[in-house]
Coordinates of C-alpha atoms and ligand atoms in Angstrom, one line a residue:
M52 CA -0.2 0.0 0.0
K53 CA 1.6 4.3 -0.8
N54 CA 0.8 7.2 0.5
T55 CA 2.1 9.1 -2.1
K56 CA 2.3 12.8 0.4
K57 CA 5.6 13.7 0.5
F58 CA 7.4 16.2 3.2
P59 CA 6.5 19.5 2.1
E60 CA 10.2 21.4 0.8
K61 CA 9.6 24.8 2.5
G62 CA 7.1 26.0 5.3
M63 CA 3.4 27.1 4.2
E64 CA 2.3 29.9 4.2
R65 CA -0.1 31.2 7.3
S66 CA -3.1 31.8 5.7
A67 CA -2.8 29.7 2.9
L68 CA -2.3 26.9 5.3
I69 CA -5.2 28.0 7.1
A70 CA -7.2 28.1 3.6
Q71 CA -6.4 25.3 2.9
M72 CA -7.5 23.5 6.1
K73 CA -11.1 24.8 5.5
A74 CA -10.7 23.7 2.4
M75 CA -10.5 20.2 4.2
S76 CA -13.5 20.2 6.2
K77 CA -16.0 21.3 3.9
D78 CA -17.5 17.8 4.3
D79 CA -17.5 16.9 8.1
A80 CA -19.8 16.7 9.8
D81 CA -21.9 19.5 11.0
W82 CA -22.5 19.7 14.2
R83 CA -23.0 23.3 15.0
S84 CA -26.5 23.3 13.5
G85 CA -27.4 19.7 15.0
R86 CA -27.4 17.8 12.0
N87 CA -25.1 14.9 13.6
F88 CA -26.2 12.5 16.7
A89 CA -23.2 11.9 18.0
Y90 CA -18.8 12.2 18.4
V91 CA -19.1 16.0 18.8
Y92 CA -21.5 17.4 22.2
F93 CA -22.4 21.3 21.8
A94 CA -23.6 22.9 24.5
G95 CA -23.5 26.9 22.9
D96 CA -20.2 29.7 22.4
E97 CA -19.9 30.5 25.6
I98 CA -18.8 27.3 26.9
L99 CA -16.8 27.0 24.1
D100 CA -14.7 29.9 23.9
T101 CA -14.2 29.3 26.5
V102 CA -13.2 25.8 26.9
K103 CA -11.0 26.9 24.4
E104 CA -9.2 29.9 25.9
A105 CA -8.1 27.4 28.7
F106 CA -7.2 25.1 26.4
G107 CA -5.1 27.7 24.7
M108 CA -3.8 29.0 27.9
F109 CA -1.8 25.3 29.1
F110 CA -1.4 25.0 25.2
S111 CA 2.2 24.0 25.6
E112 CA 2.0 22.8 29.3
N113 CA 2.9 19.0 29.6
A114 CA 1.6 17.0 33.1
L115 CA 4.2 14.3 32.4
N116 CA 5.8 16.4 35.5
P117 CA 4.1 17.4 37.9
T118 CA 6.7 19.3 39.7
A119 CA 7.3 21.9 36.6
F120 CA 3.9 23.1 36.2
P121 CA 2.1 22.8 39.5
S122 CA -1.6 25.1 38.0
L123 CA -1.6 21.1 36.2
R124 CA -1.4 19.2 39.1
K125 CA -4.0 21.0 40.7
M126 CA -6.7 21.9 38.1
E127 CA -5.8 17.7 38.0
A128 CA -6.1 17.3 41.2
E129 CA -8.8 19.1 41.4
V130 CA -10.8 17.5 38.4
I131 CA -10.5 14.2 40.0
G132 CA -11.7 15.3 43.2
M133 CA -15.2 17.0 41.8
A134 CA -15.6 14.0 39.6
A135 CA -15.6 12.3 42.7
D136 CA -17.3 14.4 44.6
L137 CA -20.2 14.6 41.2
L138 CA -20.4 11.0 41.5
G139 CA -20.8 9.8 44.9
S140 CA -17.5 9.6 46.9
D141 CA -17.8 9.2 50.4
G142 CA -14.1 11.4 50.4
V143 CA -11.6 8.8 49.9
V144 CA -12.4 8.2 46.0
T145 CA -9.2 8.9 43.5
G146 CA -8.6 9.1 40.5
S147 CA -6.7 9.9 37.4
L148 CA -7.3 12.0 34.6
T149 CA -7.4 10.3 31.2
S150 CA -7.1 11.4 27.2
G151 CA -11.0 9.6 27.7
G152 CA -13.4 6.5 28.0
T153 CA -10.6 3.6 26.3
E154 CA -7.7 5.2 28.3
S155 CA -10.3 5.4 31.9
I156 CA -11.6 2.0 30.4
L157 CA -7.8 0.6 29.6
M158 CA -7.2 1.9 33.0
A159 CA -9.5 0.2 35.3
C160 CA -9.2 -3.5 33.3
K161 CA -5.1 -3.0 33.7
T162 CA -6.2 -2.2 37.4
A163 CA -7.9 -5.7 38.2
R164 CA -5.0 -7.8 35.8
T165 CA -2.5 -6.6 38.4
W166 CA -4.9 -6.9 40.9
G167 CA -5.7 -10.2 40.8
K168 CA -2.1 -11.2 40.2
K169 CA -0.5 -9.4 43.3
E170 CA -4.0 -10.0 45.5
R171 CA -5.5 -13.3 44.5
G172 CA -2.3 -14.5 42.3
I173 CA -4.1 -15.1 39.2
E174 CA -2.4 -15.6 35.8
T175 CA -5.1 -15.4 33.4
P176 CA -7.5 -13.1 34.6
E177 CA -11.0 -12.4 33.1
I178 CA -13.6 -10.0 33.4
I179 CA -17.4 -10.5 33.3
L180 CA -19.9 -7.6 31.1
P181 CA -22.8 -7.2 28.7
E182 CA -23.4 -7.0 25.6
T183 CA -23.6 -3.7 25.0
A184 CA -20.3 -2.4 27.0
H185 CA -18.2 -0.4 24.6
P186 CA -15.1 -2.7 22.9
A187 CA -12.8 -0.7 24.8
F188 CA -13.1 -3.7 27.2
H189 CA -12.4 -6.5 24.2
K190 CA -9.1 -3.7 23.7
A191 CA -8.3 -3.6 27.2
C192 CA -8.2 -7.9 27.4
Y193 CA -6.5 -8.3 24.0
Y194 CA -4.0 -6.0 24.7
F195 CA -3.2 -6.8 28.4
G196 CA -4.3 -10.8 28.1
M197 CA -6.9 -10.7 29.5
K198 CA -10.1 -13.3 28.5
A199 CA -13.4 -11.1 27.9
V200 CA -16.6 -13.0 28.9
V201 CA -19.6 -11.3 27.0
V202 CA -23.1 -12.4 28.7
P203 CA -26.5 -11.6 25.8
V204 CA -28.1 -8.7 27.6
G205 CA -32.1 -9.7 28.1
T206 CA -35.4 -8.2 26.0
D207 CA -34.9 -5.0 28.3
F208 CA -31.2 -4.7 26.5
K209 CA -30.1 -4.6 30.3
A210 CA -27.3 -7.1 31.4
Q211 CA -28.7 -10.1 33.3
P212 CA -26.5 -9.6 37.1
E213 CA -27.4 -13.3 38.0
V214 CA -26.2 -14.6 33.5
M215 CA -22.9 -12.7 34.9
E216 CA -22.7 -14.3 38.7
G217 CA -23.1 -17.9 36.7
L218 CA -19.7 -17.4 34.9
I219 CA -17.5 -16.0 37.7
N220 CA -14.5 -18.2 38.1
E221 CA -11.7 -18.9 40.2
N222 CA -9.3 -16.1 37.1
T223 CA -13.1 -13.8 37.3
V224 CA -11.5 -10.5 38.5
L225 CA -13.4 -7.9 37.5
L226 CA -18.0 -7.2 36.5
V227 CA -18.6 -4.6 34.3
G228 CA -21.6 -2.3 34.4
S229 CA -22.7 0.3 32.0
A230 CA -24.1 3.9 33.3
P231 CA -25.3 4.2 30.5
S232 CA -24.3 1.9 27.5
Y233 CA -24.4 3.9 24.4
P234 CA -26.4 2.0 22.4
Q235 CA -29.3 2.1 24.0
G236 CA -29.0 4.7 26.9
I237 CA -29.2 1.8 29.6
I238 CA -28.1 1.6 32.5
D239 CA -27.2 -1.1 33.6
P240 CA -28.8 -3.0 37.0
I241 CA -25.8 -2.0 39.2
T242 CA -26.8 -2.1 42.7
E243 CA -27.0 -6.3 41.8
I244 CA -24.4 -6.7 39.7
A245 CA -22.2 -4.6 42.1
G246 CA -23.5 -6.5 45.0
I247 CA -23.0 -9.6 43.5
A248 CA -19.1 -8.3 43.3
K249 CA -18.7 -7.7 46.6
K250 CA -20.3 -10.9 47.8
H251 CA -17.6 -12.8 45.1
K252 CA -15.0 -10.3 47.0
I253 CA -14.1 -9.1 43.2
L254 CA -13.7 -5.9 41.4
C255 CA -16.3 -3.9 39.8
H256 CA -16.7 -1.2 37.7
V257 CA -18.5 1.1 36.0
D258 CA -19.2 2.4 32.9
A259 CA -20.1 5.9 32.9
C260 CA -18.4 7.4 29.7
V261 CA -21.6 9.0 28.6
G262 CA -23.6 8.8 32.2
G263 CA -21.3 9.8 34.3
F264 CA -21.9 14.0 33.5
F265 CA -24.9 13.7 33.0
L266 CA -26.5 11.6 35.2
P267 CA -26.0 12.9 38.6
F268 CA -27.0 16.2 36.8
L269 CA -30.4 14.6 35.9
K270 CA -31.0 13.5 39.2
Q271 CA -31.5 16.5 40.5
F272 CA -34.5 16.9 39.1
K273 CA -35.4 12.7 38.1
P274 CA -34.9 11.5 41.7
D275 CA -36.1 7.6 40.0
L276 CA -33.4 7.4 38.7
S277 CA -31.3 3.8 39.3
P278 CA -28.3 4.1 41.5
F279 CA -24.9 3.5 38.9
D280 CA -21.9 5.5 41.1
F281 CA -19.8 4.9 43.7
E282 CA -22.9 4.9 46.5
V283 CA -23.6 1.7 46.1
E284 CA -22.0 -0.8 47.3
G285 CA -19.0 -2.8 46.3
V286 CA -18.6 -0.6 42.6
T287 CA -15.0 -0.4 43.2
S288 CA -13.9 1.5 39.9
M289 CA -15.4 4.8 37.2
S290 CA -15.2 5.8 33.9
A291 CA -16.6 9.4 32.8
D292 CA -15.3 11.1 30.4
I293 CA -15.7 15.3 30.7
H294 CA -15.2 15.5 26.8
K295 CA -18.3 14.3 26.5
Y296 CA -21.8 15.4 28.7
G297 CA -19.4 17.6 30.5
Y298 CA -18.8 19.2 27.3
A299 CA -14.6 19.5 27.7
A300 CA -12.5 19.3 24.9
K301 CA -11.4 16.3 22.8
G302 CA -8.8 14.3 25.9
A303 CA -9.8 14.5 29.1
S304 CA -11.9 11.5 31.2
V305 CA -11.7 10.6 34.2
I306 CA -10.8 7.2 35.8
L307 CA -12.0 7.1 40.0
Y308 CA -11.0 4.4 42.0
K309 CA -13.0 3.9 45.9
D310 CA -9.4 4.2 47.2
A311 CA -5.5 5.1 46.2
V312 CA -5.1 1.2 47.7
L313 CA -6.1 0.2 44.1
R314 CA -5.5 3.3 41.9
K315 CA -1.6 1.9 43.0
H316 CA -2.4 -1.1 40.6
Q317 CA -2.5 0.7 38.0
F318 CA 0.5 3.2 38.6
Y319 CA 3.9 2.3 36.1
V320 CA 7.3 3.3 37.5
Y321 CA 10.9 2.4 36.3
T322 CA 13.5 3.2 38.1
E323 CA 16.5 1.9 36.5
W324 CA 16.4 4.3 33.6
S325 CA 19.1 6.4 32.4
G326 CA 16.8 9.3 31.9
G327 CA 16.4 8.8 35.2
I328 CA 13.4 7.8 37.6
Y329 CA 10.4 7.3 35.3
G330 CA 6.2 7.0 36.5
S331 CA 3.9 7.8 34.9
P332 CA 0.1 7.3 36.2
A333 CA -2.1 6.2 32.8
I334 CA -1.1 5.2 29.8
A335 CA 0.3 8.3 27.6
G336 CA 3.7 9.9 28.4
T337 CA 3.7 13.6 27.4
R338 CA 0.0 14.6 28.9
P339 CA -1.3 17.6 27.5
G340 CA -1.9 20.9 29.5
G341 CA -4.6 22.1 27.1
A342 CA -6.7 19.3 27.5
I343 CA -6.4 19.4 31.9
A344 CA -7.1 23.5 31.6
G345 CA -10.1 22.9 29.5
A346 CA -11.5 20.1 31.7
W347 CA -10.8 22.2 34.9
A348 CA -12.9 25.5 33.0
A349 CA -15.3 23.9 32.1
L350 CA -16.3 22.1 35.3
N351 CA -16.3 25.8 37.0
F352 CA -17.7 27.8 34.0
I353 CA -20.9 25.9 34.2
G354 CA -21.0 24.3 37.7
M355 CA -23.9 22.7 38.8
E356 CA -26.5 25.4 38.1
G357 CA -25.2 25.3 34.7
Y358 CA -25.2 21.7 34.0
V359 CA -28.9 20.9 35.7
K360 CA -29.9 23.5 32.9
L361 CA -27.9 21.8 29.9
A362 CA -29.5 18.3 31.3
Q363 CA -33.0 19.5 30.8
R364 CA -32.6 21.4 28.4
T365 CA -31.2 18.2 26.5
M366 CA -33.9 16.0 28.2
A367 CA -36.5 19.0 26.6
V368 CA -35.1 18.1 22.7
R369 CA -35.8 14.1 24.3
A370 CA -39.0 14.3 25.2
K371 CA -39.5 15.8 21.6
L372 CA -38.3 13.6 19.8
L373 CA -40.5 10.5 21.8
E374 CA -43.5 12.2 21.3
S375 CA -43.2 12.9 17.7
L376 CA -42.4 9.2 17.4
E377 CA -46.2 8.4 18.2
D378 CA -47.1 10.5 14.8
I379 CA -44.3 7.1 13.6
P380 CA -45.4 3.7 14.4
S381 CA -43.4 1.7 11.9
L382 CA -40.6 3.6 14.4
K383 CA -40.4 2.0 18.1
V384 CA -38.1 2.9 21.0
L385 CA -35.3 0.4 21.9
G386 CA -35.4 -0.3 25.6
Q387 CA -37.0 2.6 27.9
P388 CA -33.5 4.6 27.8
D389 CA -32.7 5.9 31.3
M390 CA -31.2 9.8 29.6
S391 CA -30.5 11.8 26.2
I392 CA -29.4 8.6 23.9
V393 CA -32.5 7.7 22.0
C394 CA -32.0 4.3 20.0
L395 CA -34.6 3.6 17.0
G396 CA -35.2 0.1 15.6
S397 CA -38.6 -1.0 13.6
D398 CA -40.2 -4.4 13.3
T399 CA -41.7 -3.7 9.7
L400 CA -39.3 -1.4 7.8
N401 CA -35.5 -2.0 6.7
I402 CA -34.0 0.3 9.8
Y403 CA -30.9 0.6 7.6
E404 CA -32.5 2.4 4.3
V405 CA -34.4 5.4 7.4
G406 CA -30.7 5.4 7.7
D407 CA -29.2 6.0 4.5
E408 CA -32.5 8.6 3.9
L409 CA -31.5 10.4 6.0
S410 CA -27.9 10.8 5.5
V411 CA -29.6 11.5 2.6
M412 CA -31.3 14.7 3.7
G413 CA -27.3 15.7 5.4
W414 CA -28.2 14.0 8.9
L415 CA -24.7 11.7 10.2
I416 CA -26.8 9.0 11.9
D417 CA -25.1 5.6 13.3
R418 CA -25.9 2.4 12.4
Q419 CA -25.7 -0.4 15.1
Q420 CA -26.2 -4.0 14.5
N421 CA -27.6 -7.2 17.5
P422 CA -30.4 -5.6 16.9
A423 CA -30.2 -3.7 14.0
S424 CA -31.2 0.4 15.2
L425 CA -29.7 3.5 14.2
H426 CA -28.5 6.0 17.3
L427 CA -28.8 9.3 18.3
T428 CA -27.2 10.8 20.8
L429 CA -28.7 14.3 22.1
T430 CA -27.7 17.3 23.0
P431 CA -28.7 20.9 24.2
A432 CA -27.6 21.2 19.6
H433 CA -30.5 19.7 19.3
E434 CA -33.1 22.4 20.2
K435 CA -32.4 24.0 16.3
S436 CA -32.7 21.1 14.8
I437 CA -35.3 18.4 16.0
D438 CA -38.2 19.9 14.5
A439 CA -36.5 19.8 11.1
F440 CA -34.7 16.2 11.9
V441 CA -38.7 15.2 12.8
Q442 CA -40.0 15.8 9.5
D443 CA -37.1 14.4 7.3
L444 CA -37.7 11.1 9.9
H445 CA -40.6 11.3 8.0
K446 CA -39.8 11.9 5.2
A447 CA -37.3 9.0 5.5
V448 CA -39.5 6.7 7.2
N449 CA -42.1 6.5 3.8
K450 CA -38.6 6.3 1.5
A451 CA -38.2 3.4 3.3
K452 CA -41.9 2.0 2.8
Q453 CA -41.4 1.9 -0.8
L454 CA -37.6 1.2 -0.9
T455 CA -36.5 -2.4 -0.8
L456 CA -32.9 -3.6 -1.3
N457 CA -33.4 -4.8 -5.3
K458 CA -35.5 -1.8 -6.8
L459 CA -31.9 0.1 -5.9
G460 CA -30.1 0.9 -9.0
N461 CA -27.2 -0.8 -10.3
K462 CA -25.3 2.2 -10.9
L463 CA -24.4 3.2 -7.4
Q464 CA -23.3 -0.8 -7.0
V465 CA -20.8 0.0 -9.5
S466 CA -19.0 2.9 -8.9
T467 CA -19.0 1.3 -5.0
V468 CA -17.4 -1.6 -5.8
K469 CA -15.1 -0.2 -7.8
G470 CA -14.5 2.6 -4.8
L471 CA -13.5 -1.0 -3.2
R472 CA -10.7 -2.7 -5.7
K473 CA -9.2 0.5 -4.1
V474 CA -8.9 -0.6 0.0
L475 CA -9.3 -4.0 -0.3
S476 CA -6.2 -6.5 -1.1
E477 CA -7.1 -8.7 -4.3
S478 CA -7.8 -11.6 -2.6
M479 CA -10.1 -9.5 -0.1
F480 CA -11.9 -8.0 -2.4
E481 CA -12.5 -11.6 -4.1
K482 CA -14.1 -12.7 -1.3
F483 CA -16.1 -9.9 -0.7
Q484 CA -17.2 -10.3 -4.3
Q485 CA -18.9 -13.3 -3.9
Y486 CA -21.2 -11.6 -1.0
A487 CA -21.8 -8.3 -2.4
A488 CA -23.4 -9.9 -5.7
K489 CA -26.2 -10.4 -2.7
Y490 CA -26.6 -6.8 -2.1
S491 CA -26.4 -3.5 -4.0
D492 CA -24.7 0.3 -3.4
V493 CA -22.1 -0.8 -0.6
G494 CA -20.7 2.6 0.4
G495 CA -21.5 5.2 -0.1
K496 CA -23.8 7.6 1.9
R497 CA -26.4 4.4 1.7
S498 CA -25.3 1.8 3.7
A499 CA -28.2 -0.8 4.4
A500 CA -26.8 -3.4 1.8
M501 CA -23.2 -3.2 3.5
Y502 CA -24.7 -4.6 6.6
G503 CA -26.9 -6.7 4.9
M504 CA -23.2 -7.8 3.3
M505 CA -21.4 -7.7 7.1
G506 CA -24.1 -9.6 8.6
D507 CA -23.3 -12.7 5.9
L508 CA -19.1 -11.3 6.2
Q509 CA -19.3 -12.0 9.9
A510 CA -21.2 -15.1 9.5
S511 CA -18.2 -16.2 7.0
G512 CA -15.1 -15.0 9.1
N513 CA -14.1 -13.2 7.1
L514 CA -16.0 -9.7 8.1
D515 CA -12.8 -8.9 11.6
E516 CA -10.5 -9.4 8.2
M517 CA -11.7 -7.5 5.8
I518 CA -12.3 -4.4 8.6
L519 CA -8.8 -4.5 9.8
E520 CA -7.8 -3.9 5.8
F521 CA -9.9 -1.3 5.9
L522 CA -7.9 -0.1 8.2
D523 CA -4.8 -0.4 7.5
K524 CA -5.5 1.9 4.5
L525 CA -7.7 4.4 6.0
M526 CA -4.5 4.8 8.4
S527 CA -2.1 5.2 5.6
D528 CA -4.0 6.9 1.8
D529 CA -3.3 10.2 1.3
Ligands
LIG658 C1 -19.9 4.3 27.3 C2 -19.1 4.6 26.6 N1 -17.9 3.8 27.3 C3 -16.8 4.1 26.6 C4 -16.9 5.3 25.5 C5 -15.2 5.2 24.8 O1 -14.8 6.8 24.7 P1 -13.9 7.4 23.9 O2 -14.4 7.4 22.9 O3 -13.3 8.8 24.5 O4 -12.5 6.7 24.3 C6 -18.1 5.9 24.8 C7 -17.5 6.6 23.4 O5 -18.3 6.6 23.9 C8 -19.3 5.5 25.2 O6 -20.2 6.1 25.3

């Protein structure tokens, strides 16, 4: 595979450089006007500009050495303190700031592994998690040589604690629950899962990456929310992302532990290096001052009152959406979402075709599988777009009713398959063609066909290989 981009001989002029970058962003998701339902959490320009200024102020500072930048050390400690306070700390909960939800989860799993080895002599650690738990747990198992034991969720899309308990053995170090899960936005039965962990004297992680900076505010005006934080007996760690509903700059999450004794299992120290004694709390070495400052600024600028208002506004968007769905009986919400994530499915339509029509109308909406569904993460940015979205949703559903995959044009199929020839190796492409023959419009804005085909590829064991090739190409092409 070739990447033809050459290193620039001379530096570019600043205005030309900025103009080129602006031009490059022209096809990016339009998050400002609320046309995306994932990836960006936007709560208005005032917050954005304040966080940006804070980020810029500490743009060059490096939290690798906390003694060099006491300001960052203080901000980091305060962010951890504020997050712990928000998530039910009894005063001894502590943690670390990381680059995002994935790093926080990696750290929780690595900590459980080290804890298992040191405290229990476990050499082949296992974690038990519901199928809806984020892939970061699988990544952790892959990186750290642990076994992921996946448990199906119930018809309500919640983890099944009794099934999880039945899978505990002498190698189990960690049980996982989400608050809420990403796919359907539902809080797992944390009290039960954590209770089981406590009974078996193992660890319990609550993944509140998406809910950690939303549920505590929601609880202020919806007190019947299922318990999800350190107030629950048996919860030993939590992940919560400030770069999601905390509205901080990307690169900010916290991993919290019930106490400093457990957190110690996360740290890494190397004392033999000729460069000096090296200690590092989490995965990153150099840690960006901007992200820490941005997180500190967001929490202090918005405050409890501000976050509660933002949660209320977001829940009002959700209410509007759910109400309008009553007029679209061919769509259904999967499960009973606890917060601002709504997952749409259908018993009568191909939901991916609905998604395709929405994509064609300029909405960025993620497809999910098992079961087939569309994912919507709502934010205050959707206040201005929700009416237009509902109108387009009606149109998309009507279109999907008329559509079947077979009616889609062959022309589209030819052009996308041509594109895929560039992406896949010869042998993979041949395999792919055998499957693609049955489907049309693979790639492009429409993905209903892609998902149909992926089901087949998965069954044949070829999907992983194809996605790996795709990632390789994505990362190396110019
Ligand atoms: C529940 C949950 N956990 C973990 C993550 C991973 O977070 P990140 O993308 O910041 O690594 C996400 C991301 O959406 C999530 O929703």
